[in-house]
Each structure stands twice: as C-alpha cells, then as structure tokens.
Amino acid sequence: MLLATSQDAASLELLPDDVLIRIIYFVPPAENLSVLQLLSHRFRTLAGNQLLWKGHCLKAFRYWHPRHYLKDKLQLRTSEVDWRALFIKRKTQNDKIAALLERIIQTRQSRVARIGQICKFGYDAKDYLLSQIKSDETICDFLARRQFSQDALSSIHRSVAIAEWQRVRDRQRDNGSNARLLERSLTAFDMFVLYDDVGDIDEMSTLLDELAAKFLSRQLNWQTMTTRDKALRLNNWLRQRNLTGISVGDFSNLRNSLLGQALRHPEHESNPNISSSIYCALAERVGINAQCFLAPMMVHVIVTPPDGESLDGTAGTTQSYMFLDPWGSEGEAPLRHLEELTSRFGLNIGDLIGAGTPGGVTERASNNIEVCCVRNLRTSTSRNVARLIKGNDIVNLHSCLYAVKWARALFAQPYTLLWNQRVSDLLRFAIQHWPEDSWAIREYAGQLPPTDVLQPALAQLEAFHKDVMTADSISPTVYANPLPASRVAPFKIGQVFRHKRFNWIGAITGFYAIEPPSWEQFDAEGEVTAMTSDEEVKGRFYVKCLRMDGIEQPVVAPANICILTDAETIDEDRFPTAGKFFKRFNEDTCEFVSNLQEEYPNL
C-alpha cells in the first residue's frame, strides 16, 4: 500500500498543493486509482489532474487504435480531454485481453474465437501482447504464452495491412500515382513479417519523413534549383548512402522485395521496384513530382516538372520528362535505351507513362515476392536468401506468400473470374496455416458490395468462417485420444528425435492409433514398410511431429525415430511454432513440456 496508516495521509494533507502534485507524479497509476483518490476530496482532485493522466497514458501505452484519434487529442488543450477515463479504458481492455490469453493457453476449445476477440481490440492490444511475447523463460508456460501472443499480434498486423490495401485500392482511383499511397501499400507486405519488431506502416512513414528532412538539411539553395538538378541531386544522395541498389549476386534475397526491410536492414538492399519506390516516396516529400515507370523486365522513375515549366526551369507548355534508375545508376537514364527495351515487347514509352500506380507497383512487388518464396520453398538450397531482420526463414517465406495472396485478392475487381480464382487460392492457403485470421476474413467478406449473382468465392468466404468456428467450438473431450502410455512406449509427447532416414530433427506432438486415410501424410514413400510385417494392425501406431526449422507436421513410423537426450544439441528457438503444442523446454530431460493434455490425457 502507498499509505500504511491514516496518520500518513493526514501528514500529507499538511503539504501545499504544488508539493503534493509532485509527489503524486511518482505514484503508480494503479495505486493512484485504488488508494490515493479514496483518501479525501482534496486527494481525489489533485490525483485526478488531467495533465498527470495524460502523462500516464503516453507512458503506459505506446500503440493506439485509430478510433481514439490520439493525434487529434494531443492537439487539444489537456483540460479538453478526459485522460483519466481514457487510461482506465485502456487498462480495463488490457485486463480483458489478459483473461482471454490465459484461456487461450489453457484450452484449445474456442481458441480461434478468443484470438479473434483480442484482435478486434486492434492496436490497443499491441502493448500487452508485446509484453507477453517477451515473457521470461522462468515462466512455466512461456513458449505457449509467447506463441499465442505472437499469433494474435501477427493477425492484428495482417488486418492492418489488409485495411491499408483496401484504402489504397479505393483511393488510387482518385489520386492516381500518389507516392504516399504507394509507400503504405508496399509497407503492408512487411506487416506479415513484423513480429514484435518496430517498422509498421506508420513507423516507416516517419522514417521516410526523417530521411527527407536529413536530405533537405544538406541542400543549399534547394528552392532555386531546376527540377532536373533536384531529381539528380536526390538520386545521388540516395545512392551515396546505400539506400538503393543491391550487392552482386544477392538479387533474389527476399528482403530486397520488402520496402520496410530495405529501409531498416543495415545494408539497405532493394530490387529495382523497391529502389524506385523509395525514390518516389522521398521525392514527394521534397517537392519533386516523380512516379514509378513500369515496363516489362524493368522499373525506373519518371520525373516531370511543374505545370508551365521545363525540366531546366524555363517557361514552356510542352510536356517534358526525364527518367532515372535509382537502382542502377546516378545519372539520367538514356531515353534511347528505354525505347529499345520497351519496343522489344511491342510497346512504346507513351503507353507506359501513368502505369506506375500504387496498385500496379504493388502487383509487381507481389510477383517478385512470389518468385522468391516459391523457388525457395521448392528447393533445399541455403535459406540465407529468405533471411529477414526477424523470424524463422521458412515461416517468413510462407508469411510473405500469404501476403501476396491477400494483396492479389484485394486488388482484383470483386465478382470477376480473376477475383474468384484469387479468393479461392487465398482461402486454401489460410485454412492450412492461419485459421486465426478467420475474423479478418469474415470482416472482408462483410465489406464486399452486395450482389444477386451466385459467386463461388463469396460462398467460400462465408463457409470458411463457419467451418473454422464450428471446429473451434467442439469440446476438447471429442479430441481426447484413448491411447495408453504403454501402447506407445517408449515414446511420449514432447520428446525430441532425429529421423533415421533423413536426419532432420523433430518433436513428437501426437500419435495415430490407426492408419491415416491417406499415405500422402507420410514424410517419405515407404514409411509404412518400416513397421514389422508380423505386427498386428490393432497395435500399429504412427507418430505426429513438428519439424525443426519449419512448420511442417509430418507423420512418421516409430521405427524411423531416434530419441535425442542431449539438450545441448537442441536449440528450442529453432522450433518456430513449438508454443502451439508445448509450454516450455525442459533441458534436464531434453523434452518439451506438453500443452496437449486435452487431446492426449494419458501421454
């Protein structure tokens, strides 16, 4: 307690208001509300000071849902906003989020529904979720706590990206090639791999603001320069600071296709699409009219002067423009070279001017990301090309591919054949890895314009949410597996093993008491033959597992499992989704502690 006795309160009453206010500033908000304001009318008045509670709000909560209009509130006088009530509202929300998270960890029943409830708080939930993602390893269920907090936060991040793409799609019809729309549309891809890091859409816009201010602070007589000189000066500045371009042999790296990664990564590498977009984002901030120039196999920047002027500052009415290649060179891109390149595809430059809309550049980014993801998911080559600032490489590849499917569905005209195909593709991908996004998919479906025409994809959108929620609401007892420990001995949930045939490492997450309905679930042809031929069918079982360094959950025959007992050879951090199944890793036994008691009560 802040004040142990009534005498303590009485002695404080003797102090003048200005001294008391200074003391109250050091009182934690919770004690202010529960103790201090109950002592007397004077304490309630002083402890309810709006300037004090404004400070508490800004210190305790970094992230805010847009519905609070925080920026507008900060422009008002302190007395015009009930900051105390706002703090109480945020604190009450956090208590609700905490209660939901506890139930998410404890039971699989309604897990998806509860994650959806957290996600609907939007950025108001982010501060609390970040605190749980950073849970100390001494907490008994820290893996599950981190995992489900991250699942909820990632779903919130994805919903922000989805909403941003919807705004860009709707606004670009009126704004054309607006660079601000473009940067936000491209940064939306980063939201799918943001995790607990900084670098969301607004933070990247702030970073670009800072870069533009830094550039202008080093320019003398900027306002008197011609458009041509300004454009070249900005291009040179970007390239000198390594903010555009790429290292030799590193073109296919996934981060080169993500604007936020390119800006935040120490090497700042980016492909031509992102380099040109960075240039356009800064150009708009410093007063240069620039947009991306999209042509087959290349992306440049086209710069035009203000109306009534030429690039060199002379008066004129003839439209003029210049081309830049921020990715490849400091000088002006030769017009003849561009004409030769476009002519190979039966096009001319005039046909392509204006094609660099936010939607067009986003579509090009989608293509680049998809090529990188698909190629790396199909090959067993080094994963360095998928290495982002944070996150597991395999998870990042799947997440970026998921982003591509969302972007393509959102930028397609609803109810067209293309839209139906893209939505179907999106849902097939979401049901595998992101059922927690059911709430966002339902919101998207609800925002579509009404139609009287039968739309297959629309029916799929509605069925997706219903199917996920139905499965989510089933009582855990339905899933309970009656297998006794003696039946599957010496195996048990949480053991870490090495696959004898393929040498990969995994962790046991469950057992099948009968043959699966499809042999395609096995990790290799011939798994079933690993069982002894004279074994009775009723005694046969197979092991479900989680692969290290991935999200695959193959089924393995017991004969192919070699249990590992040396914890020093295991890095639990390399099991990116272990928290979905386990509470923590026990180094003494070299086993994960199960969080699957509802499904496997005896194992």
XYZ file of C-alpha atoms in Angstrom, residues 246-554:
309
model
C 21.938 -4.264 -54.346
C 25.080 -6.338 -53.895
C 26.299 -8.506 -56.735
C 24.784 -11.988 -56.581
C 22.174 -11.070 -53.957
C 19.302 -10.077 -56.225
C 16.914 -12.845 -55.176
C 17.052 -12.168 -51.436
C 13.523 -11.908 -50.049
C 14.202 -8.745 -48.086
C 15.051 -6.893 -51.308
C 11.356 -7.020 -52.239
C 10.143 -5.530 -48.940
C 10.307 -1.763 -48.530
C 10.416 -1.816 -44.734
C 13.164 -4.433 -44.671
C 15.182 -2.460 -47.213
C 14.960 0.703 -45.125
C 15.660 -0.951 -41.761
C 18.288 -3.515 -42.721
C 21.870 -2.238 -42.241
C 22.749 -2.960 -45.884
C 19.562 -1.303 -47.255
C 19.496 -3.592 -50.286
C 16.476 -3.441 -52.591
C 15.414 -4.563 -56.048
C 14.569 -2.004 -58.792
C 10.888 -1.918 -57.823
C 11.641 -1.006 -54.210
C 14.561 1.315 -55.058
C 12.326 3.316 -57.387
C 9.538 3.405 -54.801
C 11.897 4.712 -52.112
C 12.969 7.448 -54.506
C 9.352 8.409 -55.244
C 8.464 8.465 -51.536
C 11.290 10.888 -50.763
C 10.719 12.894 -53.947
C 7.172 13.741 -52.929
C 8.408 14.914 -49.527
C 10.964 17.287 -51.045
C 8.737 18.703 -53.773
C 9.661 16.603 -56.816
C 6.906 15.145 -58.992
C 8.037 11.550 -59.537
C 6.346 8.222 -60.103
C 7.414 4.692 -60.883
C 7.732 3.807 -64.558
C 6.708 0.185 -65.005
C 7.870 -1.609 -68.103
C 8.413 -5.298 -68.834
C 11.527 -6.559 -67.048
C 12.419 -3.179 -65.509
C 11.292 -0.400 -63.174
C 12.574 3.185 -63.439
C 11.419 6.576 -62.175
C 9.846 9.229 -64.378
C 10.181 12.848 -63.212
C 8.051 15.697 -64.575
C 8.396 19.441 -63.887
C 5.638 21.688 -62.505
C 2.998 22.848 -64.978
C 4.240 25.611 -67.241
C 7.915 24.776 -66.736
C 10.536 22.626 -68.383
C 12.905 20.337 -66.528
C 15.537 23.073 -66.749
C 13.323 25.793 -65.312
C 12.370 27.632 -68.470
C 8.810 28.539 -69.301
C 7.007 26.164 -71.623
C 3.786 24.338 -72.265
C 5.205 21.215 -73.913
C 5.155 18.210 -71.589
C 8.661 17.074 -70.724
C 10.013 14.328 -68.533
C 13.218 12.572 -67.546
C 13.985 9.025 -66.423
C 16.123 7.843 -63.531
C 17.324 4.425 -62.448
C 17.891 4.734 -58.669
C 18.737 1.049 -58.517
C 21.435 1.067 -61.186
C 22.951 4.498 -61.834
C 23.356 8.036 -60.527
C 22.801 9.892 -63.776
C 19.818 10.306 -66.043
C 18.665 7.098 -67.758
C 19.152 7.356 -71.571
C 15.823 7.673 -73.348
C 17.074 5.675 -76.339
C 17.909 2.717 -74.121
C 14.400 2.718 -72.631
C 12.819 2.955 -76.062
C 14.799 -0.066 -77.248
C 13.783 -2.122 -74.227
C 10.085 -1.317 -74.456
C 9.975 -1.815 -78.212
C 11.043 -5.444 -77.787
C 7.640 -6.070 -76.218
C 5.738 -4.123 -78.852
C 5.259 -1.120 -76.573
C 6.322 2.495 -76.536
C 7.144 4.796 -73.646
C 3.972 6.838 -74.032
C 1.843 3.741 -73.462
C 3.528 3.085 -70.112
C 3.522 6.573 -68.616
C 0.999 6.562 -65.796
C 1.113 2.791 -65.331
C 3.088 3.122 -62.103
C 0.025 3.411 -59.881
C 0.180 2.126 -56.296
C -1.809 -0.899 -57.425
C 0.477 -1.549 -60.386
C 3.661 -1.309 -58.328
C 2.108 -3.460 -55.600
C 1.274 -6.105 -58.211
C 4.896 -6.023 -59.405
C 6.069 -6.410 -55.808
C 3.706 -9.377 -55.412
C 5.264 -11.061 -58.434
C 8.799 -10.548 -57.107
C 7.914 -11.865 -53.660
C 6.085 -14.884 -55.059
C 9.001 -15.881 -57.283
C 11.398 -15.763 -54.344
C 9.075 -17.640 -51.974
C 8.042 -20.402 -54.365
C 11.586 -21.025 -55.561
C 12.963 -21.299 -52.031
C 10.131 -23.434 -50.693
C 10.656 -25.922 -53.525
C 14.421 -26.208 -53.163
C 16.705 -27.348 -50.379
C 19.338 -24.697 -51.018
C 20.647 -22.267 -48.415
C 17.932 -20.278 -46.667
C 20.090 -17.147 -46.484
C 18.068 -15.647 -49.326
C 14.990 -15.826 -47.066
C 16.711 -14.294 -44.030
C 14.827 -11.249 -42.776
C 15.533 -8.998 -39.816
C 13.386 -11.235 -37.605
C 11.586 -14.538 -37.803
C 12.217 -18.082 -38.947
C 13.185 -18.352 -42.622
C 10.544 -20.941 -43.547
C 7.817 -19.106 -41.650
C 8.847 -15.866 -43.366
C 8.534 -17.474 -46.789
C 5.050 -18.790 -46.044
C 4.004 -15.478 -44.486
C 5.172 -13.450 -47.480
C 3.427 -15.834 -49.852
C 0.281 -15.384 -47.757
C 0.682 -11.606 -48.110
C 0.882 -11.983 -51.879
C -2.373 -13.927 -51.962
C -4.137 -11.284 -49.865
C -2.831 -8.402 -51.995
C -3.878 -10.063 -55.225
C -7.358 -10.838 -53.948
C -7.855 -7.287 -52.675
C -6.663 -5.546 -55.836
C -8.809 -7.736 -58.091
C -12.205 -6.375 -59.092
C -14.803 -8.182 -56.918
C -17.002 -10.808 -58.542
C -14.844 -11.224 -61.631
C -13.436 -14.584 -62.683
C -9.962 -13.426 -61.606
C -11.271 -12.407 -58.188
C -12.993 -15.756 -57.671
C -9.764 -17.580 -58.503
C -7.650 -15.411 -56.212
C -10.019 -15.640 -53.252
C -10.194 -19.427 -53.581
C -6.398 -19.565 -53.647
C -6.221 -17.337 -50.557
C -8.647 -19.465 -48.554
C -6.853 -22.711 -49.392
C -3.666 -21.176 -48.023
C -5.293 -19.602 -44.943
C -7.007 -22.783 -43.766
C -3.640 -24.563 -43.594
C -1.662 -22.120 -41.500
C -3.751 -19.111 -40.407
C -7.193 -20.165 -39.110
C -6.813 -17.371 -36.515
C -7.398 -14.920 -39.381
C -10.985 -16.141 -39.658
C -12.219 -12.932 -38.022
C -10.384 -10.777 -40.603
C -11.667 -12.886 -43.491
C -15.209 -12.530 -42.178
C -14.807 -8.735 -41.961
C -13.512 -8.649 -45.534
C -16.484 -10.690 -46.744
C -18.862 -8.355 -44.917
C -17.412 -5.296 -46.675
C -17.930 -6.623 -50.195
C -20.658 -4.924 -52.228
C -23.959 -6.839 -52.410
C -24.638 -8.975 -55.440
C -27.531 -11.063 -56.731
C -25.270 -13.220 -58.881
C -24.039 -16.513 -57.477
C -20.337 -16.104 -56.639
C -18.422 -19.294 -55.756
C -15.689 -17.422 -53.880
C -18.218 -15.432 -51.852
C -19.806 -18.661 -50.704
C -16.339 -19.967 -49.828
C -15.611 -16.854 -47.751
C -18.781 -17.359 -45.749
C -18.182 -21.091 -45.356
C -14.568 -20.585 -44.255
C -15.504 -18.678 -41.109
C -18.364 -21.039 -40.295
C -16.216 -24.159 -40.678
C -13.353 -22.747 -38.602
C -15.681 -21.618 -35.808
C -17.523 -24.941 -35.781
C -14.296 -26.894 -35.368
C -13.057 -24.376 -32.800
C -16.138 -24.745 -30.593
C -16.046 -28.543 -30.307
C -15.482 -29.820 -26.781
C -11.892 -30.982 -26.148
C -13.203 -34.348 -24.946
C -14.133 -35.149 -28.544
C -10.461 -34.977 -29.487
C -9.225 -36.965 -26.488
C -7.093 -39.867 -27.680
C -7.561 -43.044 -25.592
C -4.076 -44.379 -26.298
C -2.403 -45.557 -23.057
C 1.233 -44.768 -22.393
C 2.088 -48.478 -22.543
C 0.815 -48.675 -26.132
C 3.210 -46.038 -27.491
C 6.151 -46.667 -25.148
C 8.961 -45.701 -25.210
C 7.596 -42.610 -26.953
C 5.699 -39.717 -25.402
C 4.562 -36.196 -26.198
C 7.370 -33.648 -26.251
C 10.310 -35.942 -26.961
C 12.864 -34.642 -29.449
C 14.173 -37.055 -32.056
C 16.252 -37.392 -35.182
C 14.758 -39.050 -38.258
C 16.901 -42.094 -39.008
C 16.478 -41.927 -42.772
C 16.511 -38.202 -43.499
C 18.435 -36.857 -40.494
C 16.082 -33.965 -39.707
C 15.139 -33.165 -36.111
C 11.584 -33.059 -34.833
C 9.449 -33.122 -31.691
C 6.589 -35.549 -31.016
C 3.188 -33.831 -30.961
C 0.814 -36.807 -31.121
C 0.015 -40.351 -32.198
C -2.260 -42.115 -34.669
C -3.756 -45.355 -33.357
C -4.873 -46.450 -36.835
C -3.592 -45.963 -40.348
C -4.173 -42.437 -41.681
C -6.691 -42.211 -44.529
C -4.025 -41.079 -46.979
C -0.383 -42.118 -47.272
C 0.378 -38.628 -48.601
C 0.739 -37.502 -44.985
C 3.917 -39.503 -44.601
C 7.236 -37.769 -44.901
C 8.583 -40.243 -47.464
C 7.431 -43.100 -49.606
C 7.919 -46.386 -47.798
C 7.309 -45.181 -44.210
C 4.713 -47.864 -43.644
C 7.157 -50.611 -44.599
C 9.311 -49.605 -41.662
C 6.832 -51.457 -39.426
C 7.467 -55.133 -38.835
C 5.449 -57.299 -41.191
C 4.031 -59.523 -38.448
C 2.784 -56.657 -36.274
C -0.925 -56.750 -35.609
C -2.972 -53.943 -37.120
C -4.594 -53.173 -33.772
C -1.189 -52.484 -32.244
C 0.062 -50.261 -35.004
C 0.501 -46.534 -34.436
C 2.227 -43.648 -36.109
C 3.802 -40.543 -34.680
C 2.772 -36.969 -35.442
C 5.570 -34.497 -35.113
C 6.777 -30.951 -35.630
C 9.879 -30.437 -37.718
C 12.598 -28.139 -36.518
C 13.260 -25.152 -38.806
C 9.826 -25.350 -40.345
C 6.077 -25.522 -39.932
C 5.531 -28.946 -41.477
C 3.826 -31.602 -39.310
C 4.642 -34.943 -40.930
